[in-house]
Coordinates of C-alpha atoms (C1' of nucleotides) in Angstrom, one line a residue:
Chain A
X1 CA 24.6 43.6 -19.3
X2 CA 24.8 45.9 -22.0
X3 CA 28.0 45.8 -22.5
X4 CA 29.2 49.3 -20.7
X5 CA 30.6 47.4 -18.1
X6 CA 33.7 46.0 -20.2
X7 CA 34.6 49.6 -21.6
X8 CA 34.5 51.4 -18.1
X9 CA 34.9 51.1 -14.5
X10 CA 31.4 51.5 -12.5
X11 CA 30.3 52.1 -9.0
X12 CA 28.8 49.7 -6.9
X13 CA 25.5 51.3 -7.6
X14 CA 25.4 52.0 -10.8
X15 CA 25.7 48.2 -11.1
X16 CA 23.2 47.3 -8.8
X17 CA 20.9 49.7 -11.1
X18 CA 22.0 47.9 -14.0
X19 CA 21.2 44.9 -12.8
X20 CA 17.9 46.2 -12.0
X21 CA 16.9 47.1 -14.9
X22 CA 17.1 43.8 -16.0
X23 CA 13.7 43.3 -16.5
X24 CA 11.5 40.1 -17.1
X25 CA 14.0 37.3 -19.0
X26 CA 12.5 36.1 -21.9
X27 CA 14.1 33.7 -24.7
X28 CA 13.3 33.4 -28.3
X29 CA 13.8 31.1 -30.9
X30 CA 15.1 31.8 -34.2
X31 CA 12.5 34.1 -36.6
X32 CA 10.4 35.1 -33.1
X33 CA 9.8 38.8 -32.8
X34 CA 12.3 40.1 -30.5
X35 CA 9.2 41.9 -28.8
X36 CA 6.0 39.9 -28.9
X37 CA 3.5 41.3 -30.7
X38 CA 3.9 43.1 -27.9
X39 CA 2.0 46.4 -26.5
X40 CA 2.8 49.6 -28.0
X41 CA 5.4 50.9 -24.9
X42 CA 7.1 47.8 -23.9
X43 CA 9.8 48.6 -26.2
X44 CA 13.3 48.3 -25.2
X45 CA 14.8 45.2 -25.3
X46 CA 18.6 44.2 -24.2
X47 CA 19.8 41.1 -26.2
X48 CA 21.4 38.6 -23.7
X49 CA 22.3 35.7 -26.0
X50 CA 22.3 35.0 -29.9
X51 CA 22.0 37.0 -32.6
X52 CA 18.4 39.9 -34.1
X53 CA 18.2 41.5 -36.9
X54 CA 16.5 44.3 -38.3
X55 CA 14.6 44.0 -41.6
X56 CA 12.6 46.5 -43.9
X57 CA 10.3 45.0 -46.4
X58 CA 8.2 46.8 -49.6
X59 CA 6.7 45.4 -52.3
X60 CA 8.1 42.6 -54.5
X61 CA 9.0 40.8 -51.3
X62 CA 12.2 43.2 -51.7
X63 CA 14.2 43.0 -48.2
X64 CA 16.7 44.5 -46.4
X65 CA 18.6 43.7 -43.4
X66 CA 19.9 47.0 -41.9
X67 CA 21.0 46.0 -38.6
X68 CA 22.3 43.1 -36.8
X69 CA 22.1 42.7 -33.0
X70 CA 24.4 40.4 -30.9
X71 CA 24.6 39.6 -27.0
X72 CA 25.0 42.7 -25.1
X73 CA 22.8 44.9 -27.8
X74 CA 20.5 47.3 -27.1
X75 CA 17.1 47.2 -29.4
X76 CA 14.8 49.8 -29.3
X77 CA 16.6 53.2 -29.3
X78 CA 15.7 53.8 -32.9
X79 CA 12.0 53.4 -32.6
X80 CA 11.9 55.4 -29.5
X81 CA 9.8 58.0 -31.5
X82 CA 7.3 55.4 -32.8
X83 CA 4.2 53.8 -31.3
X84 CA 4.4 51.3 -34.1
X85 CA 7.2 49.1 -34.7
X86 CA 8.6 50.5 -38.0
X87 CA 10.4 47.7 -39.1
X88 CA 10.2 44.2 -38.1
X89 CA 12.9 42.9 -35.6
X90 CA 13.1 39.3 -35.1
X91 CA 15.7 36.9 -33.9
X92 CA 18.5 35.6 -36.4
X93 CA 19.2 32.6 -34.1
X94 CA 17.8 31.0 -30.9
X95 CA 18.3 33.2 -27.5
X96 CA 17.4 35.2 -24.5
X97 CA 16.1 38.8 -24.2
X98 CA 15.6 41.3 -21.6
X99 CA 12.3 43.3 -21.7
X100 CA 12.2 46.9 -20.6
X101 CA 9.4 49.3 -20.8
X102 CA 10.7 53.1 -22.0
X103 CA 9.9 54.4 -18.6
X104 CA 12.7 52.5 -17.4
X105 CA 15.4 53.6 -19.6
X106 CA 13.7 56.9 -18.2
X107 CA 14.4 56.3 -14.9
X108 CA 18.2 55.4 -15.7
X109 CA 18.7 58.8 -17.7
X110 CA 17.5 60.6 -14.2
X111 CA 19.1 58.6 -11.6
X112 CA 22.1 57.7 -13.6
X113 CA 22.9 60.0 -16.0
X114 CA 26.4 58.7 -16.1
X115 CA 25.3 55.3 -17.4
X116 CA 22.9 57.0 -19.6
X117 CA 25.6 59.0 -21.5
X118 CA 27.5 56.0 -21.7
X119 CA 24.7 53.8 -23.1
X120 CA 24.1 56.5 -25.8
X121 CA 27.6 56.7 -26.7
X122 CA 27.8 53.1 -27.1
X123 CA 24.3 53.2 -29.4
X124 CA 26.5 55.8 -31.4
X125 CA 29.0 53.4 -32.5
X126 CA 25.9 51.1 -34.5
X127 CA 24.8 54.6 -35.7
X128 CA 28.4 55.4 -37.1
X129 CA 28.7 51.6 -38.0
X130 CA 25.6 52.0 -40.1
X131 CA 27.1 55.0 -42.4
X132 CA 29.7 53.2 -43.1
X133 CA 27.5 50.5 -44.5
X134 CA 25.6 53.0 -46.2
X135 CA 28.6 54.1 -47.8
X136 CA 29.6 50.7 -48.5
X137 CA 26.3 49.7 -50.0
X138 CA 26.2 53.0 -52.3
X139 CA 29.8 52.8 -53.8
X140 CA 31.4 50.0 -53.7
X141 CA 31.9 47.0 -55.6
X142 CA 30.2 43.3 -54.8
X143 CA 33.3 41.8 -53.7
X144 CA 34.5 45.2 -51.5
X145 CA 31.1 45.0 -50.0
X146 CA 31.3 41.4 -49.1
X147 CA 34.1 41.8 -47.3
X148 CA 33.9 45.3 -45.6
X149 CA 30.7 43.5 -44.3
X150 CA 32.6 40.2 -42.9
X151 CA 34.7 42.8 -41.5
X152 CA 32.6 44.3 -40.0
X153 CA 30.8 41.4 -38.7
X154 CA 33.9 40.4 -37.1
X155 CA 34.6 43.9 -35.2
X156 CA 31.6 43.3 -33.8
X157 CA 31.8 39.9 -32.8
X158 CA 35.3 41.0 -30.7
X159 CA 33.8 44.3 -29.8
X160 CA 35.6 44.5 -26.6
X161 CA 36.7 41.2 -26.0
X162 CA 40.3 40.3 -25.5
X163 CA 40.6 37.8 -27.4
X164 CA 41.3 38.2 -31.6
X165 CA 40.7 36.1 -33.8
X166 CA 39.9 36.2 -37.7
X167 CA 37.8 33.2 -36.8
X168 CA 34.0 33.8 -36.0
X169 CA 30.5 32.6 -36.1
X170 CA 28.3 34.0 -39.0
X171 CA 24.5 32.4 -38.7
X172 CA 23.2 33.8 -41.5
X173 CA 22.1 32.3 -45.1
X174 CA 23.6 33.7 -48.4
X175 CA 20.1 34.6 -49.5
X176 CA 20.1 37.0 -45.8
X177 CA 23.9 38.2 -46.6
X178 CA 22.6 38.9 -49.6
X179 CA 19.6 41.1 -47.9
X180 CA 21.9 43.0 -45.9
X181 CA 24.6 43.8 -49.0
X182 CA 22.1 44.2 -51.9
X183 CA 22.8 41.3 -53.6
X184 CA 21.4 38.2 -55.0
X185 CA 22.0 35.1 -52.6
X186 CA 23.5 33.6 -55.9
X187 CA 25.7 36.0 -56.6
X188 CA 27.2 35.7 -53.0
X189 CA 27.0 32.3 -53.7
X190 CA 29.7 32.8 -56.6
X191 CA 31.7 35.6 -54.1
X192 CA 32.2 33.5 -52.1
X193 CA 33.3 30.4 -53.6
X194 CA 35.5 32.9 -55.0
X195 CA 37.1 34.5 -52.4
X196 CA 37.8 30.5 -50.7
X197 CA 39.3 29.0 -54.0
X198 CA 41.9 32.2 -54.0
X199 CA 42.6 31.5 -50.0
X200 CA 41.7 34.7 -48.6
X201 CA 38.3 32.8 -47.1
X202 CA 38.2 29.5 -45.0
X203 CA 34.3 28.4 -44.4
X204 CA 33.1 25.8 -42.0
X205 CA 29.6 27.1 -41.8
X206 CA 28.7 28.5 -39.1
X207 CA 32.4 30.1 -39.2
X208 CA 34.0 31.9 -41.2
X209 CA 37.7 32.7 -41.4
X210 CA 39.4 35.8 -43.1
X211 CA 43.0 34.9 -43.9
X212 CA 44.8 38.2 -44.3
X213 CA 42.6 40.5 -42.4
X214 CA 45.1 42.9 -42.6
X215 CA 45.0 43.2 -46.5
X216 CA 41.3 43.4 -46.7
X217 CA 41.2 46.1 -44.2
X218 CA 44.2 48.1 -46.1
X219 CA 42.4 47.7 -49.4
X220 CA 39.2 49.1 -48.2
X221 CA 40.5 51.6 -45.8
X222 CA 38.3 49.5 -43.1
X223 CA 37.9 51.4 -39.7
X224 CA 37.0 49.2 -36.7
X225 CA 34.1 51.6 -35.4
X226 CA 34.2 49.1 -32.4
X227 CA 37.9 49.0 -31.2
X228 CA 37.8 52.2 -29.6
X229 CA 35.1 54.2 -27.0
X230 CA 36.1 58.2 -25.9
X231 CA 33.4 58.0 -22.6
X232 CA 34.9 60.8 -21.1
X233 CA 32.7 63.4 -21.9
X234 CA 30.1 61.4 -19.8
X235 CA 32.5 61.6 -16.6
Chain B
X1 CA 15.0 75.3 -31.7
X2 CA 15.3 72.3 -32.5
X3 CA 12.0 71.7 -33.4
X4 CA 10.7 70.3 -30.0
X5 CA 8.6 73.1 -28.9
X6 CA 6.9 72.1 -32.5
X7 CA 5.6 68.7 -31.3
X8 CA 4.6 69.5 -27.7
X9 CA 3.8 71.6 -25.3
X10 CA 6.8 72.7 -22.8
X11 CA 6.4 74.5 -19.5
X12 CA 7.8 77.7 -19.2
X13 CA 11.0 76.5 -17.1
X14 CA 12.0 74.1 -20.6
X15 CA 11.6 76.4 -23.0
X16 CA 13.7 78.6 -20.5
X17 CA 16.4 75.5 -20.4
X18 CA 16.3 75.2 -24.5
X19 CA 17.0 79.5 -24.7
X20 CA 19.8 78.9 -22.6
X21 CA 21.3 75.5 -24.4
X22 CA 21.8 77.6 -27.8
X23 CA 25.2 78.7 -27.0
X24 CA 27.9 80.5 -28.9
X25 CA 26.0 80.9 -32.0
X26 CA 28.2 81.1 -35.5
X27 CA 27.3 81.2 -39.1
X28 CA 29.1 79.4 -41.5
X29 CA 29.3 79.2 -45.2
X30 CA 28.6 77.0 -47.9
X31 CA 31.0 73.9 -47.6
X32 CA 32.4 75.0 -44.3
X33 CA 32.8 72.4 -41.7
X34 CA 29.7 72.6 -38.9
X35 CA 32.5 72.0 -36.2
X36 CA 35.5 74.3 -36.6
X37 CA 38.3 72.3 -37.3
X38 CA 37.2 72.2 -33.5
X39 CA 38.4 71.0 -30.2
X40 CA 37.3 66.6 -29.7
X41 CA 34.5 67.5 -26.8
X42 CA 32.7 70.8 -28.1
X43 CA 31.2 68.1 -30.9
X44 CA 27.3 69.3 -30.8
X45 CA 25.4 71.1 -32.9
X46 CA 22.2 72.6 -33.3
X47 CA 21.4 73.9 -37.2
X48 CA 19.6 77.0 -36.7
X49 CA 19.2 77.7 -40.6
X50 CA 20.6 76.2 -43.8
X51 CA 21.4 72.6 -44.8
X52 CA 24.3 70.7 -43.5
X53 CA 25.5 67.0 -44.7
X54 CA 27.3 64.0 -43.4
X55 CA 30.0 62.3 -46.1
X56 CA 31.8 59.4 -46.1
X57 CA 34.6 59.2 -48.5
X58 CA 36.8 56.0 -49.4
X59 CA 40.0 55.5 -51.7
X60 CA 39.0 56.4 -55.1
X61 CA 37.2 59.5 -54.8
X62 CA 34.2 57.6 -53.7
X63 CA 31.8 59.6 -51.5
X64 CA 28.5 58.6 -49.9
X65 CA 26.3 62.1 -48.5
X66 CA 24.9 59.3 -45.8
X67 CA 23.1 62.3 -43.9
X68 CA 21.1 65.9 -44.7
X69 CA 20.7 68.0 -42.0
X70 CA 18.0 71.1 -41.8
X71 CA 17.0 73.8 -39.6
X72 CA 16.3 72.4 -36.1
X73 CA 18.3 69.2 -36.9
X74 CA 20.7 68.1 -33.9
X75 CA 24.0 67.2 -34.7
X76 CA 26.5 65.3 -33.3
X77 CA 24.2 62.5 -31.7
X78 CA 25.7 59.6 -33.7
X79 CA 29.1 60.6 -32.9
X80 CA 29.2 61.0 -29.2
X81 CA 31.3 57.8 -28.6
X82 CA 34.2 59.0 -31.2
X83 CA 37.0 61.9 -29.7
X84 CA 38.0 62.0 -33.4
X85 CA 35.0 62.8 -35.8
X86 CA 33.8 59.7 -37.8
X87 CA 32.7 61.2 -40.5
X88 CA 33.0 64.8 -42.7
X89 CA 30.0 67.2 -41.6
X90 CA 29.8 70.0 -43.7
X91 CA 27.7 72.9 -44.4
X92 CA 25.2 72.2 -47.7
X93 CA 24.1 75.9 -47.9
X94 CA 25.3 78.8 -45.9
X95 CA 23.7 78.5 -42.1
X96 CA 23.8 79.1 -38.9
X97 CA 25.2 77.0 -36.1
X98 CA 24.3 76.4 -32.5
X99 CA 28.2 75.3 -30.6
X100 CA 27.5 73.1 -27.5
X101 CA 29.4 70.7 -25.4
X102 CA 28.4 67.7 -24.8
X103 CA 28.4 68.6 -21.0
X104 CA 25.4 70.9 -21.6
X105 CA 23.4 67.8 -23.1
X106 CA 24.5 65.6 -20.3
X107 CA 22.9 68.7 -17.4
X108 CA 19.8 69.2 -19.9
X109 CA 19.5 65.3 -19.1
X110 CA 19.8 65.7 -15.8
X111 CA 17.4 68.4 -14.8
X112 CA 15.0 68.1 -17.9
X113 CA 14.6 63.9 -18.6
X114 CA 11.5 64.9 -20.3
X115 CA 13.0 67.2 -23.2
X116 CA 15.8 65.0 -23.1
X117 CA 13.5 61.7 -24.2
X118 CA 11.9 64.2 -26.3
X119 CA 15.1 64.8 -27.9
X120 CA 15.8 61.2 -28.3
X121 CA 12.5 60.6 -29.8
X122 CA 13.1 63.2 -32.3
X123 CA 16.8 61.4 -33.2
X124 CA 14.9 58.2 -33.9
X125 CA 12.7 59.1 -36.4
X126 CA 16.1 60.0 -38.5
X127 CA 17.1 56.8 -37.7
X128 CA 14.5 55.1 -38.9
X129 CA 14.2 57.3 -41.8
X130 CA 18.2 55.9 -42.3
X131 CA 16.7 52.4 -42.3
X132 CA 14.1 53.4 -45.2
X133 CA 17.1 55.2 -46.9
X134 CA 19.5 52.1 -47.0
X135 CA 16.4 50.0 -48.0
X136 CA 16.0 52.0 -50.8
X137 CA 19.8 52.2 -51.8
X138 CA 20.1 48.7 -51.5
X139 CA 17.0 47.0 -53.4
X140 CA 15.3 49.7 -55.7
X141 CA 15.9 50.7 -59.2
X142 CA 17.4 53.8 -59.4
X143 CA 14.5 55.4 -60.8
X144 CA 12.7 53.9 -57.3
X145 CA 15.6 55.2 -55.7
X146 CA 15.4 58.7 -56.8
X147 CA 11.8 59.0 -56.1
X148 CA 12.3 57.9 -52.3
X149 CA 14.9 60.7 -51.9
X150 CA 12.9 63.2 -53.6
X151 CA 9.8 62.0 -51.4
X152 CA 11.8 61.5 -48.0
X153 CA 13.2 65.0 -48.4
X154 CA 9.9 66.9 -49.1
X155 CA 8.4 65.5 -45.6
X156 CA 11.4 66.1 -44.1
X157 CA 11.5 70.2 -45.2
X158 CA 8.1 69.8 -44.1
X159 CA 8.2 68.4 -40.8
X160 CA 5.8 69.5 -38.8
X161 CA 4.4 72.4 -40.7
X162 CA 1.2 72.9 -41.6
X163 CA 1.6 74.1 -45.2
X164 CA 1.8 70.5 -47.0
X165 CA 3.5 71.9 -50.8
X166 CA 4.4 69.3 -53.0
X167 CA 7.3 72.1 -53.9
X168 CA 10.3 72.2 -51.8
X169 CA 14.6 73.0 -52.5
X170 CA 16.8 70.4 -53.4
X171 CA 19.9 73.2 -52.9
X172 CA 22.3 69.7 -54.4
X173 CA 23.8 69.7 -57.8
X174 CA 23.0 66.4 -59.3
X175 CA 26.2 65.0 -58.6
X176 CA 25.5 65.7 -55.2
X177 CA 22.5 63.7 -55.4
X178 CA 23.8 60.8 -56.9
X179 CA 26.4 60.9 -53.9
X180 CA 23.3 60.6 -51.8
X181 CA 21.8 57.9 -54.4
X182 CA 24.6 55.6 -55.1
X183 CA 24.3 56.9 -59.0
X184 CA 26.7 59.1 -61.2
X185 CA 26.3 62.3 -61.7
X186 CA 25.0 61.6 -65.6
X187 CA 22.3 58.8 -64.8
X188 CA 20.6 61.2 -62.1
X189 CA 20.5 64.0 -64.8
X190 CA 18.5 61.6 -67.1
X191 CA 16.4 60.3 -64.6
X192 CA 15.4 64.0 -63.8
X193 CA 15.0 64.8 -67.1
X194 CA 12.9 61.8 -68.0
X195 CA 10.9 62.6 -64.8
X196 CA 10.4 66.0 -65.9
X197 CA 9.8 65.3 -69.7
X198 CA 6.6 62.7 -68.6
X199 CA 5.6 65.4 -66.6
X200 CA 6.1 64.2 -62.9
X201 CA 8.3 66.7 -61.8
X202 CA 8.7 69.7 -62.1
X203 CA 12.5 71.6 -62.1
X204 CA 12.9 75.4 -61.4
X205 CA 16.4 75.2 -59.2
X206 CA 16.9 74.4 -56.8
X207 CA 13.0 74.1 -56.6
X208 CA 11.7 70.6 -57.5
X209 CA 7.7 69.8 -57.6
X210 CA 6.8 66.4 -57.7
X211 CA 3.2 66.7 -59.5
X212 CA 1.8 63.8 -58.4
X213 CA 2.8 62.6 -55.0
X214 CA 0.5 60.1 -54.1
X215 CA 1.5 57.9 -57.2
X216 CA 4.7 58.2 -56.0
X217 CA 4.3 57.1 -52.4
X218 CA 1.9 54.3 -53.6
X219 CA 4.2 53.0 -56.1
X220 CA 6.7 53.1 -53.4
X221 CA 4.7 52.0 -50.3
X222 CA 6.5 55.3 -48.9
X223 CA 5.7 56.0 -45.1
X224 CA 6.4 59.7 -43.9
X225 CA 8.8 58.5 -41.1
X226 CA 8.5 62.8 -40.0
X227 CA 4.9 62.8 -39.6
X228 CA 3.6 61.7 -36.7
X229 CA 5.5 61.0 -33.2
X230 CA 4.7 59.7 -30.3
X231 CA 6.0 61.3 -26.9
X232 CA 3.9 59.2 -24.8
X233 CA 6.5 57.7 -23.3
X234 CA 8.4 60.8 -22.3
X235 CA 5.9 62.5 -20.3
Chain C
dC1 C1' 12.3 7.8 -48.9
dG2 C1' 10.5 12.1 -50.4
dC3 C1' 10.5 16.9 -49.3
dG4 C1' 12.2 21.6 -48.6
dG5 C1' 15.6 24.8 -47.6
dG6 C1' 20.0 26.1 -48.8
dT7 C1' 23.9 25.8 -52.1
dT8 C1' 26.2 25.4 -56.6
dT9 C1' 26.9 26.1 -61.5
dG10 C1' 25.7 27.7 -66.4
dA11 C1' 24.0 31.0 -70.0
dG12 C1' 22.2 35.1 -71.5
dC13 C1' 20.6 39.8 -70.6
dC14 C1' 19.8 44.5 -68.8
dT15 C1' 20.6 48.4 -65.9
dA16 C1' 23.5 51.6 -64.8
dC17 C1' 28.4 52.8 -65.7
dT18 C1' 32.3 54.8 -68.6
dC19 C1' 34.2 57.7 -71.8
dA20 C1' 33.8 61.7 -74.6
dA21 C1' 32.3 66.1 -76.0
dC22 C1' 30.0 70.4 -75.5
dA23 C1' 27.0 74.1 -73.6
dG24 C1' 25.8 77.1 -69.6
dA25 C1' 26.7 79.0 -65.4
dT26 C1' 29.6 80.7 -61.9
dG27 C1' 33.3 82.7 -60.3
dT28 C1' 37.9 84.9 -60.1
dG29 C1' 41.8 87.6 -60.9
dG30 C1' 44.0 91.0 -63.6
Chain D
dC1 C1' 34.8 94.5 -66.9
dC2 C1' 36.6 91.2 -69.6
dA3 C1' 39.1 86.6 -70.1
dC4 C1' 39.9 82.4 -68.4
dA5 C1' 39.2 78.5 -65.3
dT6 C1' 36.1 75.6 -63.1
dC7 C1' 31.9 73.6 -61.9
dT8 C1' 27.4 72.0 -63.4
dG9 C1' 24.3 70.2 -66.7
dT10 C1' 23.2 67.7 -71.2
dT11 C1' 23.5 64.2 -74.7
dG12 C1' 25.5 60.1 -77.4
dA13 C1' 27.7 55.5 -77.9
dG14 C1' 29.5 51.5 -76.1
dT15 C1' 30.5 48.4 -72.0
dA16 C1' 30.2 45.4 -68.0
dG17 C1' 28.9 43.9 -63.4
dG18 C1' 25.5 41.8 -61.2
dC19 C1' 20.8 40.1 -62.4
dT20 C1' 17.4 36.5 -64.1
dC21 C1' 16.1 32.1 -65.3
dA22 C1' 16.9 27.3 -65.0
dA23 C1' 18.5 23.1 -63.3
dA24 C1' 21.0 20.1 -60.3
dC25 C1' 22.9 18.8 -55.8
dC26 C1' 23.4 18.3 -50.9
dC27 C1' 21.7 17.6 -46.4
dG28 C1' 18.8 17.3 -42.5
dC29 C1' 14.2 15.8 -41.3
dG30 C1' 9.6 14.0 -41.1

DNA sequence: CGCGGGTTTGAGCCTACTCAACAGATGTGG
DNA sequence: CCACATCTGTTGAGTAGGCTCAAACCCGCG
């Protein structure tokens, strides 16, 4: 679970309290809440399978998609402070959560403190993920933001996994890429039509494919937030 | 510091732990780096006075202020899982700086879980105050746009104080702002001066008023992400 | 077969940008 | 303490990137 156990080496117990904390299994189907409408402190969920996402809403029925989850994702950490859900979390695609209450995570912090650190240090690569989208967002152009966000979405997919490929799953509609870049679903209609008649894109929905990775991520000075994790401060 | 002691009560024994967390304290000018040009691990910081930010810059000149920092602020949270810095932290305003190591927040995890979740809790609502912030990058007008920053940044001086002034400093030059906005430099000085020429703000720098909030925040459906927090869950 | 969600394409428009120039502050070195 | 350089703010004129509106198409599904 969770992911930490592919960046480091743990002790027997420390997965055994892992694997505790494993909570009640639920799965969802794609647009459920992640939580149910759930009671105010059962509020930590671990994403075991498919894809969340976090929206904000306002008036105008103006959204916003500011964070995707995927398998191994922790949900939660953000709203620690709230007894109201602040923004609506719901699933992207069919799949399987783990509940936890706060208290739990609690418990870990005491007992594990190791496991803790490394679970926050994990939630700080989203949180240094997420400037970079801000950034990209603010300044850059509709095609540079299209494809620092594919990139993105592909560090992510691979975070930690040996294999790499340029190939990977995208289950999201160009009206939602749209929500989480900004931009009118037609307009990424038009991107990325675009971006496949010039070669540098091969679609077969649900996958996408970026042909020169390496270009893309030179032109925008792309850093893979993902590739690397410094845990020893938690040893 | 850091602001707990502002939301809760502490036993005597906490407030002992937080004296004893402030660490080498150092005072830093305006546009200094918060971290020296620092060793990797002594990558905390607690912003005793003054305003610090958090940049991102790309090719191009391009910068993004994706983070503002004030007195009590921790910071360093979102880049515990980097050995390298992510991003540029500097000093807004001249300040003073708390130095710890990351160590110390691992013990105060340890022996104090409950100013530790505390801590967390406190984190989140910036997190979530992020969310609001790329929300209102990505999908409002600029003059929208302006108005959340302006908004978000008067609760935030004025988090948990009593004195609720619809006057606070905005110590940013307007290109500054715009970095922060995802505007140039000239379109923030005419929204400002619009704003101020129909009378809804009121400039006397680096004061700002905003004369009549609660159009604003209705207009906006602005939520106060700093107001209330719940520690519940930490106790 | 009809319906709805998603995609594709066209035409025209508006918001926020660019470029340019100047006025005020601020600061800095001689 | 002045002279010069640099940063900040202000205003005008023209431009363009991404939006809006509109319509058709595709495809899975009841």
């Amino acid at each position: 679970m969770t992911r930490i156990g592919r960046h480091i080496e743990l002790a027997p117990e420390e997965r055994m309290a892992l694997a505790r904390l494993e909570g009640n299994v639920e799965s969802r189907s794609k647009r459920d809440p992640v939580f149910g409408a759930g009671k105010p402190d059962d509020r930590i969920a671990v994403l075991r399978s498919g894809w969340a996402a976090s929206r904000v809403r306002s008036a105008g029925n103006q959204t916003t998609i500011t964070q995707i989850f995927m398998a191994g994702d922790i949900i939660g950490l953000s709203e620690l402070g709230f007894n109201r859900p602040p923004h609506e979390i719901s699933m992207q695609t069919d799949g399987i959560v783990n509940l936890l209450s706060r208290n739990a995570l609690r418990d870990l912090c005491v007992k594990h403190p190791r496991l803790f650190a490394l679970l926050l240090s994990l939630s700080s690569l989203d949180a240094t993920a997420m400037n970079d989208r801000l950034h990209s967002v603010t300044r850059l152009s509709a095609e540079d933001r299209l494809m620092h966000f594919l990139l993105s979405i592909k560090s992510k997919t691979q975070q930690a996994s040996e294999q790499v490929s340029d190939r990977f799953p995208l289950p999201m509609s160009q009206k939602e890429i749209g929500d989480a870049l900004g931009l009118t679903d037609i307009y990424v209609n038009r991107l990325l039509r675009g971006l496949q008649k010039s070669g540098q894109l091969t679609l077969s929905r649900p996958y996408i494919k970026i042909n020169d990775r390496m270009a893309w991520e030179e032109r925008l000075g792309f850093q893979d937030r993902y590739a690397g994790l410094d845990v020893d401060w938690a040893c």
